Amino acid sequence: MNTYKAYKFRIYPNAEQKIMIDKTFGCTRFVFNKFLSERKTKYEESKIKLSTYEQIKELPDLKKENKWLKEVDSRALQKCVFNLDDAFKNFFHRNGYPRFKAKGEHESYTTNNTLNEYKNVKYESIRIDFKNKVIILPRLKKVKFRGYRNIKEIVGKIKSATISKDANKYFVSILVEVPFTKPTINPTSVVGLDLGIKDFIVTSYGEKLKNEVKVNEKRLKGLQKGLARCKSGSKNRYKLKLKIQRLYLKIRNARKHMIYKLANKILKESDIVAVETLDIKSMYKVHSIAKHLNKVPIGDFLSVLKYKADWLGKKVININKYYPSSQVCNRCEYKNEEVKDLSVRKWICPRCGFEHDRDINASENIMFEGLKIYMKESII
């Protein structure tokens, strides 16, 4: 069984390579927007759905009309047509209708790795040399990179590379197909997780793991005010926009580091992880907690926890979102309706008299409920 794994590096292109990367961003954006407009018009006028391969066949004629398209990697242009098709497929499942791409927003392009031949010597279009810290990419040739100091080579077949630009910094993400056998383990430990805003994660072991990422809101607010006052297209506006982008990049990197650190810690200590199922979209509709949710990456943490558990052969169990984990006493199972009030952080069970910390009690109930689900699945 094979699976896919991604490696992200920061790259340091020279002046000529930067120009080529920016040109490719522009060309792929042009092709994407043109074909999106074409699909939209055709469907509105005659209810005809254009296929991906029909539009790819149009690329040679498009290059003749716009000769500057020939300057960039042809595989990147083809890939952006497939990306457009994926955007339409996702429209019916989770995302909204595909939007036109704008300059300066989420700039990236993807190129596939192909097997080429020159003077009877076969070579791949994307190659990595960890010894000299260079990556060979189509049209760009050798580009210096940094990252993964402990890796001497990538195991598996390189499928594609995605070059992106964020806060005037360049990155490449390498997608690799690797052999994978899911390990089988006999679970010996279980933990329940209660996710929240005040304490990011509360475990059934009694640990309270806080959100370690602090956002300098005063600086961010000041920069955004300054940006609003700047004249559109001015150099000062560009400088302030770059500062804001770098600040957001720093926050994203800090959150990513925290998420992976916490996920690794939890999966190292436990074989079964029970978590509550949260309707995050509905939570954002509640004005009083929506602002705080932006600072707590609950959805990202759950995604990382699940995929890491799959790699390690461990189990993540989602309990029913209507299960009243905070209201039920984990000692005698008495349900206290008064605990629905979120301001109640500690309460004493009227039946058994045990004093509960709201979040620790919830995490313990989640653990027991997750264990019940696991035992039922094992018997079946």
Short mmCIF file of N, CA and C in Angstrom, two decimals, residues 50 59 70 87 176 238 247 293 307 320 371:
data_model
loop_
_atom_site.label_atom_id
_atom_site.label_comp_id
_atom_site.label_asym_id
_atom_site.label_seq_id
_atom_site.Cartn_x
_atom_site.Cartn_y
_atom_site.Cartn_z
N LEU A 50 -17.99 21.97 -19.75
CA LEU A 50 -16.71 21.69 -20.41
C LEU A 50 -15.88 20.76 -19.54
N LEU A 59 -5.00 24.85 -24.87
CA LEU A 59 -3.77 25.52 -24.43
C LEU A 59 -2.82 25.88 -25.58
N LYS A 70 4.49 30.87 -23.37
CA LYS A 70 5.51 29.87 -23.71
C LYS A 70 6.77 30.00 -22.86
N ALA A 87 -11.65 22.33 -8.14
CA ALA A 87 -12.43 23.39 -7.47
C ALA A 87 -13.92 23.21 -7.75
N VAL A 176 5.42 13.36 -2.22
CA VAL A 176 6.14 12.11 -2.45
C VAL A 176 5.20 10.92 -2.20
N TYR A 238 2.62 49.20 0.32
CA TYR A 238 3.27 47.91 0.06
C TYR A 238 4.10 47.48 1.26
N LEU A 247 3.85 39.23 9.95
CA LEU A 247 3.33 39.00 11.29
C LEU A 247 2.37 37.81 11.30
N LEU A 293 -12.45 31.98 19.09
CA LEU A 293 -12.17 30.79 18.28
C LEU A 293 -11.08 31.04 17.24
N TYR A 307 -4.55 12.41 11.42
CA TYR A 307 -3.64 11.84 10.42
C TYR A 307 -2.40 11.25 11.08
N ASN A 320 -20.45 11.31 20.22
CA ASN A 320 -21.62 12.06 19.74
C ASN A 320 -21.59 13.49 20.28
N LEU A 371 -14.20 4.83 25.24
CA LEU A 371 -13.84 3.44 25.54
C LEU A 371 -15.02 2.51 25.27
#
